[in-house]
Tab-separated table of C-alpha atoms in Angstrom:
chain	number	residue	atom	x	y	z
A	1	MET	CA	87.355	78.765	106.127
A	2	ALA	CA	85.864	78.552	102.670
A	3	ARG	CA	83.440	80.260	101.024
A	4	SER	CA	79.716	78.175	100.376
A	5	ASP	CA	78.291	78.393	96.693
A	6	ARG	CA	74.620	77.241	98.209
A	7	ASN	CA	73.549	80.289	97.186
A	8	LEU	CA	74.942	79.313	93.570
A	9	SER	CA	74.256	76.407	92.871
A	10	TRP	CA	71.077	76.377	91.193
A	11	THR	CA	68.492	73.664	90.105
A	12	PRO	CA	68.665	73.603	86.432
A	13	SER	CA	64.822	72.660	84.349
A	14	ARG	CA	66.703	70.406	81.637
A	15	PRO	CA	68.368	67.172	82.022
A	16	ALA	CA	72.619	68.348	81.415
A	17	GLU	CA	73.118	65.175	78.631
A	18	THR	CA	70.264	67.586	76.193
A	19	ILE	CA	73.260	70.420	76.357
A	20	GLY	CA	75.929	68.966	73.619
A	21	ILE	CA	78.515	69.676	72.343
A	22	MET	CA	79.831	73.303	74.398
A	23	LYS	CA	79.587	76.268	73.414
A	24	ARG	CA	82.220	78.761	72.637
A	25	ILE	CA	82.234	82.753	72.910
A	26	VAL	CA	85.291	84.380	72.001
A	27	ALA	CA	85.532	87.761	72.903
A	28	VAL	CA	87.229	90.375	71.261
A	29	VAL	CA	89.171	93.508	73.003
A	30	HIS	CA	90.817	96.465	72.775
A	31	ASP	CA	92.981	99.258	74.216
A	32	GLY	CA	90.165	101.195	76.154
A	33	PHE	CA	87.899	98.361	76.017
A	34	GLN	CA	84.627	98.673	78.337
A	35	LEU	CA	85.393	96.121	81.051
A	36	LEU	CA	81.843	95.709	81.518
A	37	ASP	CA	80.765	95.160	77.582
A	38	LEU	CA	83.289	92.478	78.720
A	39	ALA	CA	82.539	91.408	82.307
A	40	GLY	CA	78.907	91.126	82.292
A	41	PRO	CA	78.464	88.662	79.357
A	42	ALA	CA	80.817	86.757	80.419
A	43	ASP	CA	79.647	86.745	83.803
A	44	VAL	CA	75.955	85.650	82.362
A	45	PHE	CA	77.596	82.833	80.336
A	46	ASP	CA	79.157	81.077	83.556
A	47	ALA	CA	76.105	81.700	85.472
A	48	ALA	CA	74.570	79.818	82.260
A	49	ASN	CA	77.156	76.692	83.352
A	50	ARG	CA	76.061	76.996	86.777
A	51	VAL	CA	72.793	76.807	86.546
A	52	LEU	CA	73.072	73.835	83.764
A	53	ARG	CA	75.465	72.370	85.854
A	54	SER	CA	77.931	71.480	83.197
A	55	ARG	CA	80.616	73.588	81.289
A	56	ALA	CA	78.059	74.617	78.612
A	57	TYR	CA	80.061	77.472	77.450
A	58	SER	CA	83.485	78.991	77.450
A	59	VAL	CA	85.390	81.769	76.951
A	60	GLU	CA	88.096	83.478	75.466
A	61	THR	CA	89.967	86.645	74.866
A	62	THR	CA	91.464	87.566	72.213
A	63	ALA	CA	93.127	91.164	70.890
A	64	PRO	CA	94.517	92.779	68.091
A	65	HIS	CA	98.141	92.178	70.216
A	66	SER	CA	99.276	88.935	73.144
A	67	GLY	CA	99.511	90.444	76.984
A	68	PRO	CA	97.214	92.663	79.229
A	69	VAL	CA	95.408	94.590	77.617
A	70	ALA	CA	94.080	97.673	79.499
A	71	THR	CA	90.541	98.700	80.061
A	72	SER	CA	89.132	102.176	80.887
A	73	ASN	CA	88.600	102.052	84.006
A	74	GLY	CA	92.710	100.976	84.258
A	75	VAL	CA	92.407	97.261	84.796
A	76	SER	CA	93.999	94.803	82.183
A	77	VAL	CA	93.081	91.909	80.970
A	78	CYS	CA	95.090	89.051	79.677
A	79	ALA	CA	94.282	88.473	75.567
A	80	GLN	CA	95.598	85.970	73.282
A	81	SER	CA	96.445	86.322	69.774
A	82	GLU	CA	94.841	85.281	67.526
A	83	GLU	CA	97.558	83.444	66.001
A	84	GLU	CA	97.343	81.757	69.781
A	85	LEU	CA	93.524	81.288	69.696
A	86	PRO	CA	92.885	77.313	68.948
A	87	ALA	CA	91.535	76.249	65.937
A	88	GLY	CA	88.478	75.294	65.356
A	89	GLN	CA	84.686	76.590	64.912
A	90	ILE	CA	83.681	79.468	67.247
A	91	ASP	CA	80.183	79.640	68.866
A	92	THR	CA	80.257	83.221	69.104
A	93	LEU	CA	82.439	86.180	68.550
A	94	LEU	CA	81.624	88.739	70.687
A	95	VAL	CA	83.611	92.064	69.624
A	96	VAL	CA	82.741	95.332	72.925
A	97	GLY	CA	82.883	98.636	73.349
A	98	GLY	CA	84.373	101.811	74.433
A	99	SER	CA	86.174	104.509	73.038
A	100	ALA	CA	87.938	102.971	69.992
A	101	PRO	CA	85.300	101.951	67.504
A	102	LEU	CA	85.212	105.179	67.691
A	103	HIS	CA	87.347	106.697	66.072
A	104	ASN	CA	87.874	107.171	62.201
A	105	PRO	CA	90.156	105.300	61.427
A	106	ILE	CA	89.133	102.380	63.575
A	107	ASP	CA	92.495	100.176	63.711
A	108	PRO	CA	92.723	97.978	60.252
A	109	ALA	CA	94.509	95.123	62.710
A	110	LEU	CA	91.311	95.705	64.782
A	111	VAL	CA	89.214	95.347	61.875
A	112	ASP	CA	90.856	92.341	60.310
A	113	ILE	CA	91.124	90.328	63.962
A	114	VAL	CA	87.184	90.227	63.585
A	115	THR	CA	86.544	90.188	59.749
A	116	ALA	CA	88.129	86.824	60.222
A	117	LEU	CA	87.246	85.163	62.753
A	118	ALA	CA	83.024	86.057	62.722
A	119	GLU	CA	83.751	83.574	59.441
A	120	ARG	CA	84.721	80.711	61.786
A	121	ALA	CA	81.121	81.878	64.259
A	122	ASN	CA	77.938	80.689	63.752
A	123	ARG	CA	76.798	84.033	65.110
A	124	VAL	CA	78.685	87.170	65.862
A	125	ALA	CA	77.242	89.349	68.566
A	126	SER	CA	78.899	93.213	69.183
A	127	VAL	CA	77.775	95.128	73.004
A	128	CYS	CA	78.262	99.078	73.007
A	129	THR	CA	80.401	100.542	69.784
A	130	GLY	CA	81.428	97.231	69.010
A	131	ALA	CA	78.995	97.947	66.257
A	132	PHE	CA	81.362	100.784	64.651
A	133	ILE	CA	84.088	97.882	64.237
A	134	LEU	CA	81.229	95.306	63.020
A	135	ALA	CA	80.440	97.843	60.600
A	136	ALA	CA	83.764	98.809	59.480
A	137	GLY	CA	85.078	95.464	58.927
A	138	GLY	CA	81.145	95.279	56.411
A	139	LEU	CA	79.731	92.841	57.871
A	140	LEU	CA	76.713	95.525	58.991
A	141	ALA	CA	75.560	95.602	55.316
A	142	ARG	CA	71.366	96.380	54.967
A	143	LYS	CA	71.138	95.016	58.714
A	144	ARG	CA	68.676	96.159	60.869
A	145	VAL	CA	71.170	97.589	64.363
A	146	THR	CA	71.858	99.518	66.963
A	147	THR	CA	74.338	100.562	69.589
A	148	HIS	CA	74.819	103.018	72.505
A	149	TRP	CA	72.278	105.733	72.140
A	150	LEU	CA	74.867	108.455	72.137
A	151	VAL	CA	76.353	107.702	69.754
A	152	THR	CA	73.470	106.249	67.121
A	153	ASP	CA	73.420	109.063	64.545
A	154	ARG	CA	77.302	108.516	64.291
A	155	LEU	CA	76.967	104.972	63.027
A	156	ALA	CA	73.921	105.396	60.767
A	157	GLY	CA	75.582	108.547	59.487
A	158	ASN	CA	78.542	106.847	58.757
A	159	HIS	CA	76.981	103.704	57.303
A	160	PRO	CA	73.787	104.491	55.190
A	161	ASP	CA	73.242	101.447	54.365
A	162	LEU	CA	72.564	100.207	57.950
A	163	GLU	CA	69.030	100.575	59.672
A	164	VAL	CA	69.663	101.498	62.803
A	165	GLU	CA	67.843	101.403	65.996
A	166	PRO	CA	67.966	103.903	68.613
A	167	GLU	CA	66.464	103.450	71.751
A	168	ALA	CA	66.455	99.420	71.385
A	169	ILE	CA	68.299	97.526	74.350
A	170	PHE	CA	69.845	95.000	71.551
A	171	VAL	CA	68.401	93.488	67.853
A	172	GLN	CA	69.426	90.819	66.440
A	173	SER	CA	69.443	90.379	62.236
A	174	GLY	CA	70.129	87.177	60.767
A	175	ASN	CA	72.846	85.699	62.783
A	176	ILE	CA	74.366	89.159	64.295
A	177	TRP	CA	73.368	90.392	67.702
A	178	THR	CA	73.672	94.020	68.163
A	179	SER	CA	72.878	96.048	72.069
A	180	ALA	CA	73.060	98.878	73.091
A	181	GLY	CA	75.439	100.145	75.925
A	182	VAL	CA	77.316	98.605	78.722
A	183	THR	CA	75.123	97.215	81.083
A	184	THR	CA	72.860	95.744	78.038
A	185	GLY	CA	75.548	93.531	76.851
A	186	ILE	CA	74.113	91.598	79.742
A	187	ASP	CA	69.941	91.491	78.472
A	188	LEU	CA	72.198	90.420	75.135
A	189	ALA	CA	73.804	87.482	76.616
A	190	LEU	CA	70.524	86.750	78.208
A	191	ALA	CA	69.095	86.238	75.222
A	192	LEU	CA	72.098	83.872	73.721
A	193	VAL	CA	71.192	81.371	76.631
A	194	ALA	CA	67.246	82.208	75.829
A	195	ASP	CA	68.215	80.825	72.772
A	196	ASP	CA	70.789	78.038	73.146
A	197	TYR	CA	68.663	76.621	76.491
A	198	GLY	CA	65.345	78.098	76.475
A	199	HIS	CA	63.882	81.011	78.198
A	200	ASP	CA	63.522	79.220	81.895
A	201	ILE	CA	66.590	78.556	81.869
A	202	ALA	CA	67.400	82.125	81.360
A	203	ARG	CA	65.484	83.094	84.132
A	204	GLN	CA	67.070	81.081	86.510
A	205	VAL	CA	69.823	83.202	85.023
A	206	ALA	CA	69.008	86.214	85.429
A	207	SER	CA	67.346	85.487	89.431
A	208	GLY	CA	71.044	84.439	90.290
A	209	LEU	CA	72.892	86.950	89.295
A	210	VAL	CA	70.251	89.343	90.283
A	211	VAL	CA	69.766	91.393	86.891
A	212	TYR	CA	66.116	92.109	85.439
A	213	LEU	CA	64.983	89.286	83.283
A	214	GLN	CA	63.863	90.069	80.477
A	215	ARG	CA	64.069	93.217	78.614
A	216	PRO	CA	63.216	92.638	75.070
A	217	GLY	CA	65.126	94.206	72.584
A	218	GLY	CA	62.465	96.894	71.891
A	219	GLN	CA	62.595	98.070	74.662
A	220	SER	CA	63.662	101.771	75.377
A	221	GLN	CA	67.041	102.439	76.152
A	222	PHE	CA	66.418	105.346	78.259
A	223	SER	CA	63.521	107.453	79.626
A	224	THR	CA	61.747	110.809	78.580
A	225	ILE	CA	63.355	112.516	81.491
A	226	LEU	CA	66.762	111.182	80.322
A	227	ARG	CA	66.689	112.201	76.504
A	228	ALA	CA	65.886	115.570	77.088
A	229	LYS	CA	67.658	118.070	78.611
A	230	ARG	CA	67.488	120.065	81.797
A	231	PRO	CA	65.988	123.322	80.663
A	232	ALA	CA	67.164	126.698	81.529
A	233	SER	CA	64.669	128.423	82.543
A	234	ASP	CA	62.669	128.103	85.660
A	235	ALA	CA	58.985	128.722	84.156
A	236	LEU	CA	59.665	125.372	81.428
A	237	ARG	CA	61.533	123.826	83.863
A	238	GLU	CA	58.344	124.336	85.821
A	239	LEU	CA	56.122	122.940	82.762
A	240	GLN	CA	58.166	120.154	82.424
A	241	ALA	CA	57.975	118.645	85.736
A	242	TYR	CA	53.953	119.743	85.025
A	243	ILE	CA	53.570	118.074	82.244
A	244	ASP	CA	55.081	114.805	83.769
A	245	ALA	CA	52.996	114.841	86.734
A	246	ASN	CA	49.300	116.133	84.639
A	247	PRO	CA	49.840	113.325	81.075
A	248	ALA	CA	46.041	113.904	80.673
A	249	ALA	CA	45.976	117.142	81.309
A	250	ASP	CA	45.251	119.527	78.223
A	251	LEU	CA	48.933	119.553	77.101
A	252	GLY	CA	49.033	120.761	73.402
A	253	ILE	CA	50.943	123.541	72.025
A	254	ALA	CA	48.810	126.980	72.418
A	255	ALA	CA	47.789	125.196	75.997
A	256	LEU	CA	51.590	125.061	76.991
A	257	ALA	CA	52.130	128.089	75.936
A	258	ALA	CA	49.346	130.288	77.699
A	259	ARG	CA	50.781	128.597	81.288
A	260	VAL	CA	54.298	130.487	80.694
A	261	GLY	CA	53.177	133.594	78.788
A	262	MET	CA	54.540	133.202	74.968
A	263	SER	CA	53.071	132.819	71.659
A	264	PRO	CA	52.598	129.059	70.799
A	265	ARG	CA	55.025	130.161	67.671
A	266	HIS	CA	58.240	131.785	69.953
A	267	PHE	CA	56.890	129.043	73.118
A	268	THR	CA	58.083	125.831	70.654
A	269	ARG	CA	60.991	127.448	69.162
A	270	VAL	CA	61.761	128.047	73.154
A	271	PHE	CA	60.965	125.360	74.431
A	272	THR	CA	62.904	122.960	71.542
A	273	ALA	CA	65.557	125.119	71.757
A	274	GLU	CA	66.215	124.675	75.820
A	275	LEU	CA	64.980	120.779	75.782
A	276	GLY	CA	65.703	119.211	72.240
A	277	ILE	CA	62.466	117.853	71.413
A	278	ALA	CA	60.172	119.305	69.742
A	279	PRO	CA	57.287	120.011	72.531
A	280	GLY	CA	54.384	117.599	70.802
A	281	ARG	CA	57.145	114.983	70.671
A	282	TYR	CA	57.819	115.406	74.541
A	283	VAL	CA	54.075	114.880	75.306
A	284	GLU	CA	54.010	112.438	73.790
A	285	ARG	CA	57.170	110.246	75.108
A	286	SER	CA	55.511	111.706	78.967
A	287	ARG	CA	52.976	110.247	78.236
A	288	ALA	CA	54.292	106.729	76.953
A	289	ASP	CA	56.621	106.814	79.406
A	290	THR	CA	53.698	107.358	81.702
A	291	ALA	CA	51.636	104.350	80.096
A	292	ARG	CA	54.550	102.126	80.379
A	293	ARG	CA	54.972	102.402	84.148
A	294	LEU	CA	51.130	101.732	84.925
A	295	LEU	CA	51.158	98.199	82.907
A	296	GLU	CA	54.480	97.404	84.779
A	297	THR	CA	52.893	98.046	88.275
A	298	THR	CA	48.812	97.891	88.531
A	299	GLU	CA	46.205	96.211	87.411
A	300	ALA	CA	44.380	98.100	85.953
A	301	THR	CA	42.820	98.064	82.395
A	302	GLN	CA	44.015	99.278	79.319
A	303	GLU	CA	41.559	101.705	79.019
A	304	TRP	CA	41.888	103.150	82.719
A	305	ILE	CA	46.019	103.478	81.531
A	306	ALA	CA	45.261	105.091	78.397
A	307	ARG	CA	43.109	107.792	79.551
A	308	GLU	CA	45.084	108.382	82.702
A	309	SER	CA	47.997	109.389	80.605
A	310	GLY	CA	46.065	110.836	77.901
A	311	ILE	CA	46.925	108.586	75.066
A	312	GLY	CA	43.258	109.125	75.044
A	313	SER	CA	42.292	105.313	73.558
A	314	THR	CA	43.409	101.619	73.587
A	315	VAL	CA	44.061	101.615	69.374
A	316	THR	CA	46.504	104.591	70.063
A	317	LEU	CA	48.081	103.107	72.666
A	318	TYR	CA	48.724	100.364	70.953
A	319	ARG	CA	50.673	102.174	68.060
A	320	VAL	CA	52.320	104.184	70.572
A	321	PHE	CA	53.927	101.309	72.280
A	322	ARG	CA	54.549	100.095	68.867
A	323	ARG	CA	56.037	103.085	68.121
A	324	HIS	CA	58.435	103.090	70.929
A	325	TRP	CA	58.925	99.256	71.530
A	326	TYR	CA	57.996	97.843	69.755
A	327	VAL	CA	55.891	95.640	71.186
A	328	SER	CA	51.999	95.615	71.823
A	329	PRO	CA	51.245	96.834	75.247
A	330	GLY	CA	50.251	93.291	76.221
A	331	ASP	CA	53.372	91.400	75.669
A	332	TYR	CA	55.130	94.656	77.467
A	333	ARG	CA	53.300	94.230	80.568
A	334	ARG	CA	53.253	90.583	80.891
A	335	LYS	CA	57.019	90.878	80.458
A	336	PHE	CA	57.650	93.806	82.991
A	337	ARG	CA	54.850	92.813	85.222
A	338	THR	CA	55.703	94.054	89.006
A	339	HIS	CA	54.482	93.723	92.262
A	340	ILE	CA	51.187	94.166	91.327
A	341	ARG	CA	49.591	96.990	93.730
A	342	PRO	CA	45.785	97.297	94.303
A	343	THR	CA	43.618	99.461	91.616
A	344	ASN	CA	39.813	100.043	91.712
A	345	ALA	CA	40.735	100.860	87.775
């Protein structure tokens, strides 16, 4: 018996006649690319077609050579060569990531196809390490960009003319859109749908795909705990847990050093060596993560959240959010608030 698509038939919020000309997405792949970098955005555009009840988007795949292109997980995708692609304008050129863009130099044939197709594209976008390919072709010169957090330093070092945002989910700089690692390609594609057809359509697409709408470009790629290394010593592991569990406590260098029986100078040196981050910086990020969670899950006032997270004042809370997530606390709460738990604050 045929499978019913009833649960995938979402009601559009705007009539199909407003859709206009089908938007052509051309994705550039290469040997060893990350499948999710392609599949995630492609499924977003496919879902948008169902929401809009029209073929609003088409997705084509191209590579330096035609035929099967192997992904990093062994699955192969059939691609056309540049010569086999139909002529005409491209709405969005999407360059996917993988290990190949980290090679130095990047395959010249890959750079050539991207730069040639970019001339025909209204928008140029990359997922994960696809930013390295765009940079190699000179397409990111003097742009604000991002990529996977593991290689942001490398991108900035290879291309000092770029303004690399190390924690952003995605960044738009003119007609150039770059996203962070792997699943953030979905966030990027949802942002492109919102840019084309409005946030309500993007929200319906995200709902149908059961994904979180919508992490703004400035949301951090990862939490404080993921950023830091795991300490080798039991004492520092216990101290790390204490910091994360007690953000409003005295977490100054002297107090923390006393808890582990070290001088402040020696403690700072050992903590930084074992966790890969200075203690003051770790405390700030841990408190920011606490405030972020409280904004997402409570109705507490910003004054209360600033106190409970150890940040102190609403003025400092605002500065911390602008520094870490590029949005105000109020904007963050409006975009990310989940089911609200009662609070006595």
